[in-house]
Amino acid sequence: MSRNILYPYTLEKKGDMIKLEIMPKKTHNPLNILYIAVMIMSSISIIGCTNSLFWMDFFSSKDYFAVICIIIGSLLFLLLAFYLLKWERKGKEIFILHPNRLENIVAIKPFKIEKHIFDFEKLEIGYQSGEDFYSEEEAILLGVELDLNKVTGNYPIQFYMDDGLQIVDSEREIPIEVIRRIKEEYLLNQHEKED
């Protein structure tokens, strides 16, 4: 059974470099309502506690400490909800694959751009099935299909480097056809490099 495409993506090839960019959904995510509700409740809590600090004369030092802790906790919840909302609406995952190097970039502008570079000798490209397994026998027992040509639907892409020393998965799902195409292009680049 094939699922709808959840996240828009772009795939481009320049020379021996393959670039995959996974963008946020164009539709509204129900979690966004939760993030907005947390931001509103946190703001109300911060305003209420701050007002109580200035208008109440009979607070003890323990009361001041408790109110300040509530303000700090509410501020942290507010920032976390805002960050997650920004990720859902503007965050991008970028994978740049070179013959012996993978660059993984997570961009949530204007907050952060996180970049990791992985050097490898051997690379296998697959999909994240949601099951953890350590051998082909375990995969068969769990019912995980290892042949990409027999899989349908949308999955996070997985880069399995140097026999499992480094594993990088996307957080978002893309069509299995795109994962197959990236694998084919990478193998083609490897054969051209060997010739």
Tab-separated table of C-alpha atoms in Angstrom:
chain	number	residue	atom	x	y	z
A	1	MET	CA	0.000	0.000	0.000
A	2	SER	CA	1.424	3.371	-1.041
A	3	ARG	CA	1.145	6.409	1.196
A	4	ASN	CA	0.858	10.031	0.063
A	5	ILE	CA	3.987	12.162	-0.108
A	6	LEU	CA	4.274	13.812	3.280
A	7	TYR	CA	7.196	16.185	2.817
A	8	PRO	CA	8.253	18.074	-0.310
A	9	TYR	CA	11.835	17.470	-1.370
A	10	THR	CA	14.366	18.413	-4.023
A	11	LEU	CA	16.994	16.087	-5.433
A	12	GLU	CA	19.849	17.322	-7.571
A	13	LYS	CA	23.056	15.853	-8.922
A	14	LYS	CA	26.132	17.889	-9.820
A	15	GLY	CA	29.123	15.849	-10.939
A	16	ASP	CA	29.707	13.215	-8.266
A	17	MET	CA	27.710	15.139	-5.642
A	18	ILE	CA	24.092	14.236	-4.805
A	19	LYS	CA	22.030	16.731	-2.795
A	20	LEU	CA	18.724	15.891	-1.101
A	21	GLU	CA	16.749	18.649	0.623
A	22	ILE	CA	13.627	17.747	2.617
A	23	MET	CA	11.365	20.698	3.405
A	24	PRO	CA	8.464	21.046	5.867
A	25	LYS	CA	4.908	20.031	5.019
A	26	LYS	CA	2.802	22.506	3.135
A	27	THR	CA	-0.310	21.426	5.060
A	28	HIS	CA	-1.063	22.363	8.649
A	29	ASN	CA	0.149	19.916	11.255
A	30	PRO	CA	-2.219	19.317	14.232
A	31	LEU	CA	0.814	19.575	16.513
A	32	ASN	CA	1.096	23.251	15.589
A	33	ILE	CA	-2.104	23.913	17.552
A	34	LEU	CA	-0.525	22.265	20.603
A	35	TYR	CA	2.649	24.355	20.230
A	36	ILE	CA	0.596	27.556	19.960
A	37	ALA	CA	-1.485	26.566	23.014
A	38	VAL	CA	1.691	25.921	25.044
A	39	MET	CA	3.074	29.290	23.953
A	40	ILE	CA	-0.133	31.080	25.025
A	41	MET	CA	-0.314	29.284	28.399
A	42	SER	CA	3.379	29.917	29.054
A	43	SER	CA	2.962	33.611	28.231
A	44	ILE	CA	-0.031	33.902	30.577
A	45	SER	CA	1.931	32.141	33.316
A	46	ILE	CA	4.947	34.438	32.855
A	47	ILE	CA	2.781	37.578	32.931
A	48	GLY	CA	0.766	36.386	35.943
A	49	CYS	CA	3.807	35.368	37.986
A	50	THR	CA	5.696	38.559	37.116
A	51	ASN	CA	2.703	40.666	38.192
A	52	SER	CA	2.420	38.737	41.462
A	53	LEU	CA	6.071	39.533	42.257
A	54	PHE	CA	5.391	43.276	42.023
A	55	TRP	CA	1.915	43.445	43.584
A	56	MET	CA	2.213	41.081	46.544
A	57	ASP	CA	3.933	42.415	49.660
A	58	PHE	CA	3.688	39.341	51.878
A	59	PHE	CA	5.892	36.887	49.925
A	60	SER	CA	8.559	35.037	51.846
A	61	SER	CA	11.916	34.237	50.244
A	62	LYS	CA	10.654	30.697	49.478
A	63	ASP	CA	7.647	32.167	47.681
A	64	TYR	CA	9.885	34.426	45.582
A	65	PHE	CA	12.083	31.447	44.707
A	66	ALA	CA	9.041	29.349	43.688
A	67	VAL	CA	7.597	32.135	41.532
A	68	ILE	CA	10.945	32.755	39.834
A	69	CYS	CA	11.260	29.000	39.127
A	70	ILE	CA	7.770	29.031	37.583
A	71	ILE	CA	8.711	32.031	35.415
A	72	ILE	CA	11.924	30.322	34.241
A	73	GLY	CA	10.095	27.027	33.550
A	74	SER	CA	7.349	28.833	31.630
A	75	LEU	CA	9.952	30.738	29.627
A	76	LEU	CA	11.703	27.473	28.724
A	77	PHE	CA	8.387	25.906	27.632
A	78	LEU	CA	7.639	29.015	25.571
A	79	LEU	CA	11.012	28.871	23.811
A	80	LEU	CA	10.775	25.110	23.204
A	81	ALA	CA	7.257	25.375	21.737
A	82	PHE	CA	8.358	28.287	19.521
A	83	TYR	CA	11.415	26.344	18.347
A	84	LEU	CA	9.341	23.223	17.529
A	85	LEU	CA	6.740	25.330	15.721
A	86	LYS	CA	9.495	26.961	13.692
A	87	TRP	CA	10.942	23.495	12.848
A	88	GLU	CA	7.550	22.261	11.663
A	89	ARG	CA	6.979	25.340	9.502
A	90	LYS	CA	10.446	26.336	8.234
A	91	GLY	CA	12.995	23.636	9.134
A	92	LYS	CA	14.940	21.806	6.411
A	93	GLU	CA	17.005	18.635	6.348
A	94	ILE	CA	19.808	18.660	3.782
A	95	PHE	CA	21.993	15.694	2.841
A	96	ILE	CA	24.953	16.247	0.524
A	97	LEU	CA	26.533	12.972	-0.556
A	98	HIS	CA	30.053	12.894	-1.994
A	99	PRO	CA	31.973	9.710	-2.920
A	100	ASN	CA	33.522	9.341	0.583
A	101	ARG	CA	31.768	12.009	2.624
A	102	LEU	CA	28.245	12.798	3.797
A	103	GLU	CA	27.210	16.260	4.955
A	104	ASN	CA	24.067	16.430	7.083
A	105	ILE	CA	22.647	19.917	7.622
A	106	VAL	CA	19.614	20.791	9.748
A	107	ALA	CA	18.549	24.379	9.147
A	108	ILE	CA	15.998	26.126	11.342
A	109	LYS	CA	16.567	29.741	10.385
A	110	PRO	CA	17.116	32.111	12.138
A	111	PHE	CA	17.780	29.905	15.172
A	112	LYS	CA	20.433	27.473	14.111
A	113	ILE	CA	22.139	25.665	11.330
A	114	GLU	CA	23.602	22.395	12.506
A	115	LYS	CA	26.118	20.741	10.205
A	116	HIS	CA	27.736	17.322	10.607
A	117	ILE	CA	30.306	15.822	8.252
A	118	PHE	CA	30.819	12.056	8.131
A	119	ASP	CA	33.783	10.521	6.324
A	120	PHE	CA	33.421	6.872	5.367
A	121	GLU	CA	35.054	4.053	3.454
A	122	LYS	CA	31.893	2.043	2.787
A	123	LEU	CA	28.290	3.258	2.474
A	124	GLU	CA	24.950	1.506	2.217
A	125	ILE	CA	21.824	3.515	1.465
A	126	GLY	CA	18.478	2.226	2.661
A	127	TYR	CA	15.340	3.210	4.501
A	128	GLN	CA	14.495	3.402	8.205
A	129	SER	CA	11.855	0.723	8.707
A	130	GLY	CA	11.204	1.544	12.352
A	131	GLU	CA	12.698	-1.785	13.479
A	132	ASP	CA	16.161	-2.218	14.967
A	133	PHE	CA	18.072	-5.216	13.657
A	134	TYR	CA	21.731	-6.189	13.488
A	135	SER	CA	21.792	-8.886	10.815
A	136	GLU	CA	19.889	-10.040	7.738
A	137	GLU	CA	18.468	-12.951	9.756
A	138	GLU	CA	17.028	-10.561	12.361
A	139	ALA	CA	15.549	-8.396	9.597
A	140	ILE	CA	13.820	-11.429	8.083
A	141	LEU	CA	12.454	-12.456	11.491
A	142	LEU	CA	11.091	-8.942	12.042
A	143	GLY	CA	9.551	-8.871	8.563
A	144	VAL	CA	11.734	-6.024	7.287
A	145	GLU	CA	12.206	-6.081	3.517
A	146	LEU	CA	15.845	-5.376	2.637
A	147	ASP	CA	15.313	-5.195	-1.130
A	148	LEU	CA	14.373	-1.576	-1.913
A	149	ASN	CA	12.670	-2.672	-5.138
A	150	LYS	CA	10.037	-4.577	-3.151
A	151	VAL	CA	9.207	-1.722	-0.749
A	152	THR	CA	6.491	0.881	-1.354
A	153	GLY	CA	5.518	4.027	0.515
A	154	ASN	CA	7.373	6.816	2.290
A	155	TYR	CA	10.232	6.307	4.756
A	156	PRO	CA	13.134	8.217	6.287
A	157	ILE	CA	16.336	7.679	4.304
A	158	GLN	CA	19.185	5.908	6.123
A	159	PHE	CA	22.911	6.148	5.451
A	160	TYR	CA	24.710	3.152	6.975
A	161	MET	CA	28.437	3.862	7.004
A	162	ASP	CA	31.419	1.578	7.621
A	163	ASP	CA	29.377	-1.457	8.707
A	164	GLY	CA	27.368	0.466	11.280
A	165	LEU	CA	30.052	2.651	12.857
A	166	GLN	CA	28.013	5.681	11.788
A	167	ILE	CA	24.299	5.710	10.955
A	168	VAL	CA	22.440	8.817	9.807
A	169	ASP	CA	18.655	8.885	9.314
A	170	SER	CA	16.430	11.668	8.105
A	171	GLU	CA	13.710	12.712	10.505
A	172	ARG	CA	11.226	13.234	7.691
A	173	GLU	CA	9.917	10.700	5.200
A	174	ILE	CA	10.409	10.690	1.438
A	175	PRO	CA	9.108	8.299	-1.239
A	176	ILE	CA	11.020	5.016	-1.503
A	177	GLU	CA	11.526	5.749	-5.212
A	178	VAL	CA	13.724	8.718	-4.277
A	179	ILE	CA	15.787	6.541	-1.928
A	180	ARG	CA	16.233	3.996	-4.759
A	181	ARG	CA	17.293	6.770	-7.141
A	182	ILE	CA	19.854	8.165	-4.669
A	183	LYS	CA	21.268	4.672	-4.167
A	184	GLU	CA	21.485	4.074	-7.934
A	185	GLU	CA	23.153	7.451	-8.559
A	186	TYR	CA	25.645	6.847	-5.755
A	187	LEU	CA	26.534	3.380	-7.074
A	188	LEU	CA	26.910	4.846	-10.579
A	189	ASN	CA	29.318	7.481	-9.199
A	190	GLN	CA	31.311	4.752	-7.447
A	191	HIS	CA	31.630	2.699	-10.668
A	192	GLU	CA	32.708	5.781	-12.636
A	193	LYS	CA	35.298	6.574	-9.976
A	194	GLU	CA	36.723	3.048	-10.141
A	195	ASP	CA	37.062	3.147	-13.959
